[in-house]
XYZ file of C-alpha atoms in Angstrom:
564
model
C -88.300 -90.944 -88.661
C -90.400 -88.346 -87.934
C -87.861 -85.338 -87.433
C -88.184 -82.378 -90.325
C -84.801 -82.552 -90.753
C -85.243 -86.640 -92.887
C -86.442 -84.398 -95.478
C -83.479 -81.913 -96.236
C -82.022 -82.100 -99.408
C -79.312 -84.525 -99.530
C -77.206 -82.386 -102.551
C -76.961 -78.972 -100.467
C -73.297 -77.600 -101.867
C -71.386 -75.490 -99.729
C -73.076 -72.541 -101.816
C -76.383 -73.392 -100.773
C -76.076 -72.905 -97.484
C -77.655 -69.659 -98.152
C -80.499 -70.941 -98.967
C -81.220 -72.309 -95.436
C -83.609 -68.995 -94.468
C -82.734 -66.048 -92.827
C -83.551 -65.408 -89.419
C -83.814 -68.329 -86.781
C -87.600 -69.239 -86.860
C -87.941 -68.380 -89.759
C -87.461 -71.815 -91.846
C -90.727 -73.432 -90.889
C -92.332 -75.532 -93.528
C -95.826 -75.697 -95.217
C -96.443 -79.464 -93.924
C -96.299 -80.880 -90.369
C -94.196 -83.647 -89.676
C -94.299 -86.749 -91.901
C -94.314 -90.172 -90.985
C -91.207 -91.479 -93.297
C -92.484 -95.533 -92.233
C -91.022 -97.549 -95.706
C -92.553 -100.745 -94.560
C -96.019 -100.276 -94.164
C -96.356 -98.519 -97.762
C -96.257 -101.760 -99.906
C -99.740 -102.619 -100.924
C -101.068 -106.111 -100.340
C -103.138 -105.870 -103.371
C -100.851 -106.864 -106.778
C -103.200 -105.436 -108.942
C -102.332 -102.209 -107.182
C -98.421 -103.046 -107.565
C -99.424 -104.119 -111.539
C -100.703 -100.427 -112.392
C -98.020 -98.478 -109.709
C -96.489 -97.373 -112.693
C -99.541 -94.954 -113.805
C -99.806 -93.990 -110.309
C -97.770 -91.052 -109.767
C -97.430 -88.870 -106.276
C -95.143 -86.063 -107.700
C -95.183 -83.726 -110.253
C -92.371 -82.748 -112.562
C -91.563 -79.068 -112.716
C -89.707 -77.180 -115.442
C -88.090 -74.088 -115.828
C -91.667 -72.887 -117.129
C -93.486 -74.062 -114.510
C -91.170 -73.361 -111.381
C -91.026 -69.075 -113.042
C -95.086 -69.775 -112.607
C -95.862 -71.108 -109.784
C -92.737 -68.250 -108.122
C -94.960 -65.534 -109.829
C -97.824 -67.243 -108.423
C -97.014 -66.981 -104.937
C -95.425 -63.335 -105.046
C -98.857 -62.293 -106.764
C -100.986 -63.807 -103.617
C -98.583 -62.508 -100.980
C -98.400 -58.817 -102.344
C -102.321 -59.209 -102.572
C -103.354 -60.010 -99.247
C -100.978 -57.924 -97.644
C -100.881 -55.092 -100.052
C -97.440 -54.739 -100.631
C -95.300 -54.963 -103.620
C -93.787 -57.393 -105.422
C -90.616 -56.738 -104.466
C -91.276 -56.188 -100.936
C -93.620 -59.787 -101.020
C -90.304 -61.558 -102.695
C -87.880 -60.588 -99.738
C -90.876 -61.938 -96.943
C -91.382 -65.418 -99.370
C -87.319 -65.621 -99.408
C -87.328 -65.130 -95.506
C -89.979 -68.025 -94.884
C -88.649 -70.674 -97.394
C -91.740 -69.673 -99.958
C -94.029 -70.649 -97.698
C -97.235 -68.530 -98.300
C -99.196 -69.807 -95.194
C -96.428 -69.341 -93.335
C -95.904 -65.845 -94.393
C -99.849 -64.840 -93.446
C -99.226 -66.608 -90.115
C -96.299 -64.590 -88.880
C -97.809 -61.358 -90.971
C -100.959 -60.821 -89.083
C -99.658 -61.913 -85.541
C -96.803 -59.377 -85.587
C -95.935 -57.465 -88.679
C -93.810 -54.676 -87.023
C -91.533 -57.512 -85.652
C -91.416 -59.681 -89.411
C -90.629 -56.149 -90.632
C -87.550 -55.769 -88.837
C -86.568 -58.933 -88.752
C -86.732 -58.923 -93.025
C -85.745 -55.612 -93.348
C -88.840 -54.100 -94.862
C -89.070 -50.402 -93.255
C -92.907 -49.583 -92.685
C -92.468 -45.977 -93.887
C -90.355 -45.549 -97.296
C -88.376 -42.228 -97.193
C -87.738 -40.319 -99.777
C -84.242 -38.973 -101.006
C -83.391 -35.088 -99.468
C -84.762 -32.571 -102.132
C -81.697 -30.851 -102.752
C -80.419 -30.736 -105.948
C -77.261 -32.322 -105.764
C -76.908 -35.215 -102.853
C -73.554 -36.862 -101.677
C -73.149 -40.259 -102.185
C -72.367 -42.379 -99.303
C -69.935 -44.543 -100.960
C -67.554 -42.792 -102.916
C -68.480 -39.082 -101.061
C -69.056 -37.549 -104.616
C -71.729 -35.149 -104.953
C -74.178 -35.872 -107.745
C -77.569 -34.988 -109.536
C -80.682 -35.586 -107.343
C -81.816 -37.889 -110.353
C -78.663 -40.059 -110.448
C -79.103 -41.195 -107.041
C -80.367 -44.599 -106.043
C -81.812 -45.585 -102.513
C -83.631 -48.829 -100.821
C -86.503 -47.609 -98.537
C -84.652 -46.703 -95.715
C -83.694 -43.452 -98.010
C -79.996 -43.790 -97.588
C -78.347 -42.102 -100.760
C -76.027 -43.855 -103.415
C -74.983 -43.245 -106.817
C -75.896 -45.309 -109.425
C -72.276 -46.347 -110.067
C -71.479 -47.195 -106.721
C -75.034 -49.354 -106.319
C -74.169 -50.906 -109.809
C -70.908 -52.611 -108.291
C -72.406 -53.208 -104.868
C -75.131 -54.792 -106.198
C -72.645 -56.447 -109.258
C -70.046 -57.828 -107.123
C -72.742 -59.734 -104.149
C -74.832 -61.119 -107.445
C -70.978 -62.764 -108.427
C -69.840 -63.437 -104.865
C -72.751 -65.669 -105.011
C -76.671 -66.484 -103.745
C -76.207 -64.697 -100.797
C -77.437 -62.186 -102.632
C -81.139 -62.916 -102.508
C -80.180 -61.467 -98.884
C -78.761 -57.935 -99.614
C -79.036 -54.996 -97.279
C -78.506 -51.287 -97.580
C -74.674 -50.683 -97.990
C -74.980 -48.095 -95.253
C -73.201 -50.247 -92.416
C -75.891 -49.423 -89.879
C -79.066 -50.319 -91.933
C -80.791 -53.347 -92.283
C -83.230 -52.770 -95.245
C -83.558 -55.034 -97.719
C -82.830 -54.548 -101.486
C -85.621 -55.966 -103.458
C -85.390 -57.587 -106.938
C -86.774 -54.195 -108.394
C -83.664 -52.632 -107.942
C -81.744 -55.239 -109.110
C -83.887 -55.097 -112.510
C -83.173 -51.281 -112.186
C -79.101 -51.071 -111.891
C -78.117 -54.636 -112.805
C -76.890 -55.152 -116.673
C -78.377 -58.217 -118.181
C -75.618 -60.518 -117.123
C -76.662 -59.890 -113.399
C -79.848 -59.785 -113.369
C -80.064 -63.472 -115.464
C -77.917 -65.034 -112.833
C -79.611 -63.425 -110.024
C -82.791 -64.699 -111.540
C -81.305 -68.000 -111.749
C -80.542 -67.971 -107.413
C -84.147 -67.164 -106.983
C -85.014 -69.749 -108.774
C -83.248 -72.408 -107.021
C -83.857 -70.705 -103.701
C -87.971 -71.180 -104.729
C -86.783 -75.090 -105.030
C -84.515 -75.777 -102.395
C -85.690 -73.676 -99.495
C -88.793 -75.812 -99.846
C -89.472 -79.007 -98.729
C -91.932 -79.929 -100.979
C -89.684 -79.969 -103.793
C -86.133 -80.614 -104.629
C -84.298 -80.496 -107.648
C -83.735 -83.876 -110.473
C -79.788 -85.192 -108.560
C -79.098 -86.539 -112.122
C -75.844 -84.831 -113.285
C -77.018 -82.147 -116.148
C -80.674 -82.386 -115.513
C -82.811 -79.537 -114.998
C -85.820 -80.472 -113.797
C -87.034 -79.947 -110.124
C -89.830 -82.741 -108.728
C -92.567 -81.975 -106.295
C -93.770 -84.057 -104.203
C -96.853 -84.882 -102.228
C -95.921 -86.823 -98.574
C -97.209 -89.286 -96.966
C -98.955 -90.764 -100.295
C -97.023 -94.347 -100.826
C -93.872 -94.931 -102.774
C -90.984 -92.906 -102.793
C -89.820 -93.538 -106.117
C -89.575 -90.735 -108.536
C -88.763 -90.877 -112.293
C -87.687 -87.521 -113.799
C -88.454 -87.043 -117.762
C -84.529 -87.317 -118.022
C -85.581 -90.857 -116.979
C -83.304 -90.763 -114.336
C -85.285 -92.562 -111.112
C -84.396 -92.250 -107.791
C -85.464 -91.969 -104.074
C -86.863 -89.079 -102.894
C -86.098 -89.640 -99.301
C -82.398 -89.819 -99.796
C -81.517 -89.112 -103.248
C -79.769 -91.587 -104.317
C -80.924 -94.247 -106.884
C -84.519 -95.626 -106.591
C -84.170 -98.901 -104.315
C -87.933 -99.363 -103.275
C -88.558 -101.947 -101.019
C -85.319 -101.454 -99.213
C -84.967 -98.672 -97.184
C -82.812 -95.952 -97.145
C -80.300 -96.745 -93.992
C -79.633 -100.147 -95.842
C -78.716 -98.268 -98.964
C -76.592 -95.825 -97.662
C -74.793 -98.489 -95.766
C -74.259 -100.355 -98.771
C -72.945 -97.417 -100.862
C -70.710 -96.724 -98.208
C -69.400 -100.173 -97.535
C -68.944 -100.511 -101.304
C -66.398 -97.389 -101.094
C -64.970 -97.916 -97.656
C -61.204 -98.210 -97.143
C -62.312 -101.079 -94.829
C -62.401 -103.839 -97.533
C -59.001 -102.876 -98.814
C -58.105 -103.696 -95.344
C -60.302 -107.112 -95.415
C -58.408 -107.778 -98.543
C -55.035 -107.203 -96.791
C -55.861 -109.121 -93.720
C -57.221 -111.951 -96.021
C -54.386 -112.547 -98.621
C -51.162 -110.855 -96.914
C -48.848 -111.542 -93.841
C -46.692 -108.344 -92.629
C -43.026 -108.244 -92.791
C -41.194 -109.527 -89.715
C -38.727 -106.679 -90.131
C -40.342 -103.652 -91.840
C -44.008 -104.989 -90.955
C -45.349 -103.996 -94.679
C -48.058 -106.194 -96.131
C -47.220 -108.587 -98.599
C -48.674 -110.691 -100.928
C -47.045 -114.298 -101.910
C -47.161 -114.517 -105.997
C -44.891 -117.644 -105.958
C -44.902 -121.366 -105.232
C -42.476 -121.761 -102.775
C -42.320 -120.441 -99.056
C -39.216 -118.280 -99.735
C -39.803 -114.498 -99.472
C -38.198 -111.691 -100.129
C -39.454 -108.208 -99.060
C -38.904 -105.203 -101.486
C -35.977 -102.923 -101.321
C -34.905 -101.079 -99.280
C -35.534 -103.958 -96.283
C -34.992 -107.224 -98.916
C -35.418 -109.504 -95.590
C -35.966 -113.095 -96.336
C -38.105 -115.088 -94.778
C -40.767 -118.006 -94.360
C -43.946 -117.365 -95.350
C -45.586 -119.782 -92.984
C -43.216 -119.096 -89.786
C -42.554 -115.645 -90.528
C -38.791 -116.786 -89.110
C -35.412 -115.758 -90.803
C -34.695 -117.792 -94.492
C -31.567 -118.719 -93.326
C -32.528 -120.710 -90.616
C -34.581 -123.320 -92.894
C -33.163 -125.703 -94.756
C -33.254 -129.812 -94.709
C -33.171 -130.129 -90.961
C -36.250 -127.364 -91.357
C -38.367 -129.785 -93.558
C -37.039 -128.256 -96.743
C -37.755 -125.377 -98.836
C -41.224 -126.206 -98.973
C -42.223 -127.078 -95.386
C -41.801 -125.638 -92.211
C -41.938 -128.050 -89.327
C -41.554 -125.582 -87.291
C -44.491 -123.913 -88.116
C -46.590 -126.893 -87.337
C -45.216 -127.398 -84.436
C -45.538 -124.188 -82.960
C -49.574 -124.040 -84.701
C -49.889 -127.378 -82.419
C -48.551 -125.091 -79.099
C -51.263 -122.601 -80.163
C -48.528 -119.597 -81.017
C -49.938 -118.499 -84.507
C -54.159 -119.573 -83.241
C -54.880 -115.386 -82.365
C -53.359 -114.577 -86.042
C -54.774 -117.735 -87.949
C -57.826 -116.788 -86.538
C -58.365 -113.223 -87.134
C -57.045 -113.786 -91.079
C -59.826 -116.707 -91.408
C -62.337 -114.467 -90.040
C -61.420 -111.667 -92.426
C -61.123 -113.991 -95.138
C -64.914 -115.674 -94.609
C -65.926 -111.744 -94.209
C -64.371 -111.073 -97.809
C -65.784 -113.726 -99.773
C -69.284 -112.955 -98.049
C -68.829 -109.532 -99.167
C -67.620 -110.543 -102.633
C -70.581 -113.322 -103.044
C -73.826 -110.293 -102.564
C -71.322 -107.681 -104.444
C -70.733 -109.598 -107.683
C -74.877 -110.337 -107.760
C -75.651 -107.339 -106.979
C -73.413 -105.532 -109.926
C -74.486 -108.239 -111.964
C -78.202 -107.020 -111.999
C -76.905 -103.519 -112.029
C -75.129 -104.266 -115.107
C -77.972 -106.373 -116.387
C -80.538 -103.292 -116.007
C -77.961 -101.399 -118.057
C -77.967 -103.412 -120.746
C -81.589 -103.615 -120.422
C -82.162 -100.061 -120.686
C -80.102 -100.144 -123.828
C -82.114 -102.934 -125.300
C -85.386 -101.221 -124.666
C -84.383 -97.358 -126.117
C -82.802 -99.582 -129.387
C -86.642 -101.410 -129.626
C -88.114 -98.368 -129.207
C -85.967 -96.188 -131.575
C -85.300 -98.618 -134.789
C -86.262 -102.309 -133.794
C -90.292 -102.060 -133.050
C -91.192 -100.117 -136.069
C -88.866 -102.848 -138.412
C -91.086 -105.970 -136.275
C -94.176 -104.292 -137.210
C -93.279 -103.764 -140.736
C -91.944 -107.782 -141.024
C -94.849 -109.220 -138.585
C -97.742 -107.089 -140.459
C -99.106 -105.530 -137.412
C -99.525 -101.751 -136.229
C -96.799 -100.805 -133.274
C -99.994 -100.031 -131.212
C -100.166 -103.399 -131.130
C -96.613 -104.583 -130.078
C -96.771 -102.696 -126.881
C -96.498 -105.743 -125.450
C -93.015 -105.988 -125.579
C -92.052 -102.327 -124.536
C -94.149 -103.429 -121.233
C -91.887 -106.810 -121.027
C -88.847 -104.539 -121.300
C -90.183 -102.111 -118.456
C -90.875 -104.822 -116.531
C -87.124 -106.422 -116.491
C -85.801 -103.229 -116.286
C -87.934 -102.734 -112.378
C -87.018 -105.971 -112.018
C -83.724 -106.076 -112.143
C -83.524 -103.080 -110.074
C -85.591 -104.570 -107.370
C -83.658 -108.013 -107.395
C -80.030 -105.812 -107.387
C -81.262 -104.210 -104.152
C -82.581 -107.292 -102.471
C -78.668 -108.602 -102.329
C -78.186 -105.396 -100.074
C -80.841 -106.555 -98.097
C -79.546 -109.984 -97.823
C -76.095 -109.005 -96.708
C -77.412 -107.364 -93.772
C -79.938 -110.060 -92.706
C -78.935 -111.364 -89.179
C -77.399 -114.459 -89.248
C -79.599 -115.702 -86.715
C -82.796 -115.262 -88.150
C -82.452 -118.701 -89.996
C -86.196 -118.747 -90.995
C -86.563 -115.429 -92.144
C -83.079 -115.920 -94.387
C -84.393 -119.130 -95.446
C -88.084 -117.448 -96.878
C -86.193 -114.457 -98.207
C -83.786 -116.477 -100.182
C -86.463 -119.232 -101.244
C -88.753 -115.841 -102.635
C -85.340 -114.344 -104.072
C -84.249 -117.490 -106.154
C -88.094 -117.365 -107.383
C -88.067 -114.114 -108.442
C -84.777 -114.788 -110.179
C -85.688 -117.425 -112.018
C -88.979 -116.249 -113.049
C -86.840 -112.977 -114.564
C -84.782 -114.658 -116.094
C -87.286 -116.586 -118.388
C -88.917 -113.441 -119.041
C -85.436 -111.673 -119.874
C -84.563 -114.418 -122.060
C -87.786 -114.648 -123.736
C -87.364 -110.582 -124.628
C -83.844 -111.403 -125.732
C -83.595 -114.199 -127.339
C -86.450 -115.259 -128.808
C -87.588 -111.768 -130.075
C -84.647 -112.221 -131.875
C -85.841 -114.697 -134.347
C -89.270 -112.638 -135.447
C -86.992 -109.903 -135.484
C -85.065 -111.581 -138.125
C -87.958 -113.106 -140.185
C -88.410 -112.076 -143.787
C -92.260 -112.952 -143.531
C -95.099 -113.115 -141.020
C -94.950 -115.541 -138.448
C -97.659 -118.059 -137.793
C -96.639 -118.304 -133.967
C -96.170 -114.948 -133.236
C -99.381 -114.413 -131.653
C -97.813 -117.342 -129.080
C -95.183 -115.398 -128.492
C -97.409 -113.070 -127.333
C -99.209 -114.940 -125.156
C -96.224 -116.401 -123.548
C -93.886 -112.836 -122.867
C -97.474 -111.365 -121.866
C -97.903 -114.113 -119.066
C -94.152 -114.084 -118.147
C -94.546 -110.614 -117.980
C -97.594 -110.843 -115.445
C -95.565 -113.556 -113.518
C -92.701 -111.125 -113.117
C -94.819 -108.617 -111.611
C -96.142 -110.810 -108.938
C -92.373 -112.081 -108.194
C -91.390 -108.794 -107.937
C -94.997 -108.118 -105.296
C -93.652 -111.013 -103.089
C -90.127 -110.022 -103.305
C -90.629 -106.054 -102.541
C -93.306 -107.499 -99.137
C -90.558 -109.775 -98.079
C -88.490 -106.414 -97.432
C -90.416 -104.838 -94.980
C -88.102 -104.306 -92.005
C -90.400 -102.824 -89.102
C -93.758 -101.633 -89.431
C -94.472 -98.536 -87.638
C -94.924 -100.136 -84.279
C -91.600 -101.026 -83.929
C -92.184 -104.689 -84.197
C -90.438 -106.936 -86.520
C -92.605 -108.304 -89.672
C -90.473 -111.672 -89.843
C -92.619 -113.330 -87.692
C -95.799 -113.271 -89.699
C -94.276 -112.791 -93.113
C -95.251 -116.493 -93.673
C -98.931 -116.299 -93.088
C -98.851 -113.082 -95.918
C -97.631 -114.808 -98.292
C -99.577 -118.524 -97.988
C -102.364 -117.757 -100.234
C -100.887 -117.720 -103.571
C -100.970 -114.228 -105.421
C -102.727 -113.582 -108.368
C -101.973 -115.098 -111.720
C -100.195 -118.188 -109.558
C -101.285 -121.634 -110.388
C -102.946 -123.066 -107.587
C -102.765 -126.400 -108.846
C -99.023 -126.366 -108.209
C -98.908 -124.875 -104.473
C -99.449 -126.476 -101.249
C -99.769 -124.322 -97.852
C -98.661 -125.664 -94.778
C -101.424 -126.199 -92.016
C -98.712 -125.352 -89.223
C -97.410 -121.991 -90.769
C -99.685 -121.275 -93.654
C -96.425 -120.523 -95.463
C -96.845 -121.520 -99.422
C -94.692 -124.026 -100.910
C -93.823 -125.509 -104.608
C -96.208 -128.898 -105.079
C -92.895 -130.815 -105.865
C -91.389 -129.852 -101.665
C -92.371 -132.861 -99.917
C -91.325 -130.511 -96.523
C -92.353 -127.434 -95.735
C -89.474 -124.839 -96.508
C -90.482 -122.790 -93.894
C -90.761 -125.042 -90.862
C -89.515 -128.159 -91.958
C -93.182 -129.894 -91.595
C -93.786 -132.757 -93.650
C -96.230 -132.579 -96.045
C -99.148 -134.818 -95.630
């Protein structure tokens, strides 16, 4: 994935089209190309996994900060090339606000970036007459009323006021403006727009800049949770692609949507898309209808018998296992509730093409259904989740520490047992998208994934229910409890157990390393040595595959070797 274009923002509107560049090589980027390699950026180390969370590569930007570090660059450009700020705007606008970029194309041909940005080398002046003629509405007006870019073509201030009013509401193809003469090709800076703009202008003008500065750029993009205003930069090439906004929203910076670290982006969006495809509507169809023999709609039997009626206006009866006429059945038929003559012609192989392709559809449904259901079922879980932990933090950790005696510095404990569900609920909803897609015939790789996906399950699930339910009962203590400080020790160490699930889980993800070749076949040997904070005592590895299995396993579930 190592084409420029991986790394274009996903939520480009129809609007923001004009904020692809200007000219045609002119949208290079700071940054060479980036190796975008998801497998190989899972650390083998869990105590690196265990503090990930500190470990940010991005930066948040505000409002604030994005007005800055624009300013910033305009200041640097209009210094080195001694220009103004206006003029060093349009040439940062041209080249996606890419300084370097600017200094390159600058100093190896500035009369040609001139032209091609509009930026005339020689401003001219406005005739020194005392009255000039507008070129807009032909009017002849006051030297001192009259407005011009630096190309010197002459407009009044009324006429550049609605010009310059009407592109700022026609939209951001604004931050492109030329002369209104129709054979010029001068630029308008952002000083005249400060100039002949009202307030209402220039603030939304302002505003296209802005997002221009952000989306143009590669480096950053903006927060894609609905309302949010915060942009994210990010540094490439340095691990994880997860990104949490201060909204708290977390996604993917790769692809935009939803955070789904270890699995990669083209399982996601195959997922999302299967998940809101017309094609298991069909499925469904295929599965639990038979077509009309006359009109050939699809209906669904909600009755006992084999008697069916179609809907008006065809109301044909028929046999719902035949598909023949109604009133050909009868006793001789096998009753109302047989058909012979079904059977008999399933036994000739006339209904075999049919039976088969609505038993295929219907094993293709319920395989669909089975990953769906778990995988909302975590989603809904981390919901709730993320509930539970903003009500501990808001009103229920400050009433445990006044019951339990003990400062809320010291009950962090518990917000970190939260945190950890909530990532690991996220990780475990994913890893059903990964499952669905597994290969069928990769029966040892399904077979380790699934035994490391039912671990990680049930080692969340002790540590969710230990949150839950048994936080409950200090929570509703009238005194100090004497085995509260257990109840540390025991969410602490599920909470350190969960992590190192949630290591083995994320590794057993890793598609193709950047060689092309697939992990599968030494995924066993990675994970035979038990991880940290794993009981040795209750592990055995297998001398053929090295692969690490529960004492209790009297086989090897990875080969199917006895253990000796």
């Amino acid at each position: 994935m190592d084409s420029e274009d991986d790394m274009h923002d996903a939520n480009d509107s129809a609007d923001d089209d004009f904020y692809s560049g200007g000219e045609a090589g002119l949208a290079a980027s700071d940054d060479g190309d980036a190796d975008y390699d998801f497998a190989d950026h899972d650390s083998d180390d869990s105590g690196e996994l265990l503090s990930h969370r500190q470990q940010q590569n991005y930066s948040i930007l505000s409002e604030v900060d994005i007005n800055q570090r624009q300013e910033d660059d305009i200041n640097r450009v209009s210094t080195v090339l001694s220009i103004s700020k206006s003029e060093a705007c349009v040439l940062l606008r041209n080249y996606n606000w890419s300084v370097s970029k600017v200094h390159d194309e600058w100093f190896a041909d500035e009369e040609r970036v001139r032209k091609v940005v509009g930026l005339p080398e020689k401003h001219t002046e406005l005739p020194n007459d005392r009255e000039v003629t507008c070129g807009i509405c032909f009017e002849s007006c006051p030297r001192g009323t009259m407005n011009a870019a630096a190309c010197g073509h002459p407009f009044c201030s009324t006429c550049w006021r609605g010009y310059i009013s009407t592109a700022i509401n026609d939209g951001p193809g604004c931050l492109m403006l030329r002369c209104p003469d129709p054979s010029c090709a001068a630029a308008v800076g952002q000083d005249m727009i400060n100039a002949l703009a009202d307030d209402e202008d220039k603030e939304k003008y302002g505003r296209y800049l802005r997002r221009s500065y952000i989306e143009d750029n590669r480096k950053t993009k903006w927060c894609p949770a609905p309302g949010c205003e915060y942009a994210v930069e990010f540094v490439m090439g340095s691990g994880s692609y997860d990104v949490n906004c201060n909204c708290s929203y977390g996604f993917c910076w790769n692809c935009t949507e939803e955070a789904h670290r270890p699995v990669d982006c083209a399982t996601v969006s195959k997922w999302i898309l299967k998940n809101s495809a017309e094609s298991e509507n069909m499925n469904w169809i295929l599965a639990n209808s038979k077509p009309c023999p006359k009109c050939k709609r699809p209906i669904e039997k909600n009755q006992g018998c084999m008697h069916i009626t179609c809907t008006p206006p065809c109301k044909f009866e028929f046999c719902w296992l035949c598909l023949g006429p109604w009133s050909e059945h009868g006793e001789r038929t096998g009753g109302f509730y047989a058909c012979n003559r079904y059977e008999s012609a399933r036994q000739e192989g006339a209904y075999d093409e049919s039976e088969r392709r609505r038993e295929m559809a219907k094993n293709s449904l319920e395989r669909y259904t089975h990953y769906y259901e778990r995988w909302a079922a975590n989603q809904s879980s981390r919901q709730k989740a993320l509930g539970d932990l903003q009500s501990l933090q808001n009103e229920k950790l400050e009433k445990l520490s006044d019951i339990q005696s003990q400062p809320e510095s010291q009950l962090k404990f518990i917000i970190e047992a939260w945190l950890q569900i909530v990532e690991c609920r996220r990780v475990l909803k994913w890893t059903y998208a990964y499952g669905f897609y597994l290969p069928d015939h990769e029966h040892a790789k399904r077979q380790f994934f699934e035994y490391l996906q039912g671990e990680a399950e049930s080692g969340l699930e002790r540590l969710h229910q230990c949150a839950e339910k048994e936080l409950q009962v200090y929570l509703e203590a009238e005194s100090p409890s004497k085995d509260f400080n257990d109840f540390r020790t025991k969410l602490a160490g599920l909470t350190s157990q969960g992590t190192c699930s949630k290591s083995a889980t994320s590794k057993s993800l890793g598609g193709k390393s950047k060689s092309g070749k697939n992990r599968a076949s030494n995924t066993s040997s990675k994970y035979g040595a038990p991880s940290r904070g794993v009981d040795d005592s209750n592990i055995w590895t297998c001398e053929h595959c090295t692969y690490a299995n529960p004492k209790s396993a009297r086989a090897c579930q990875a080969c199917d070797r006895q253990h000796r």
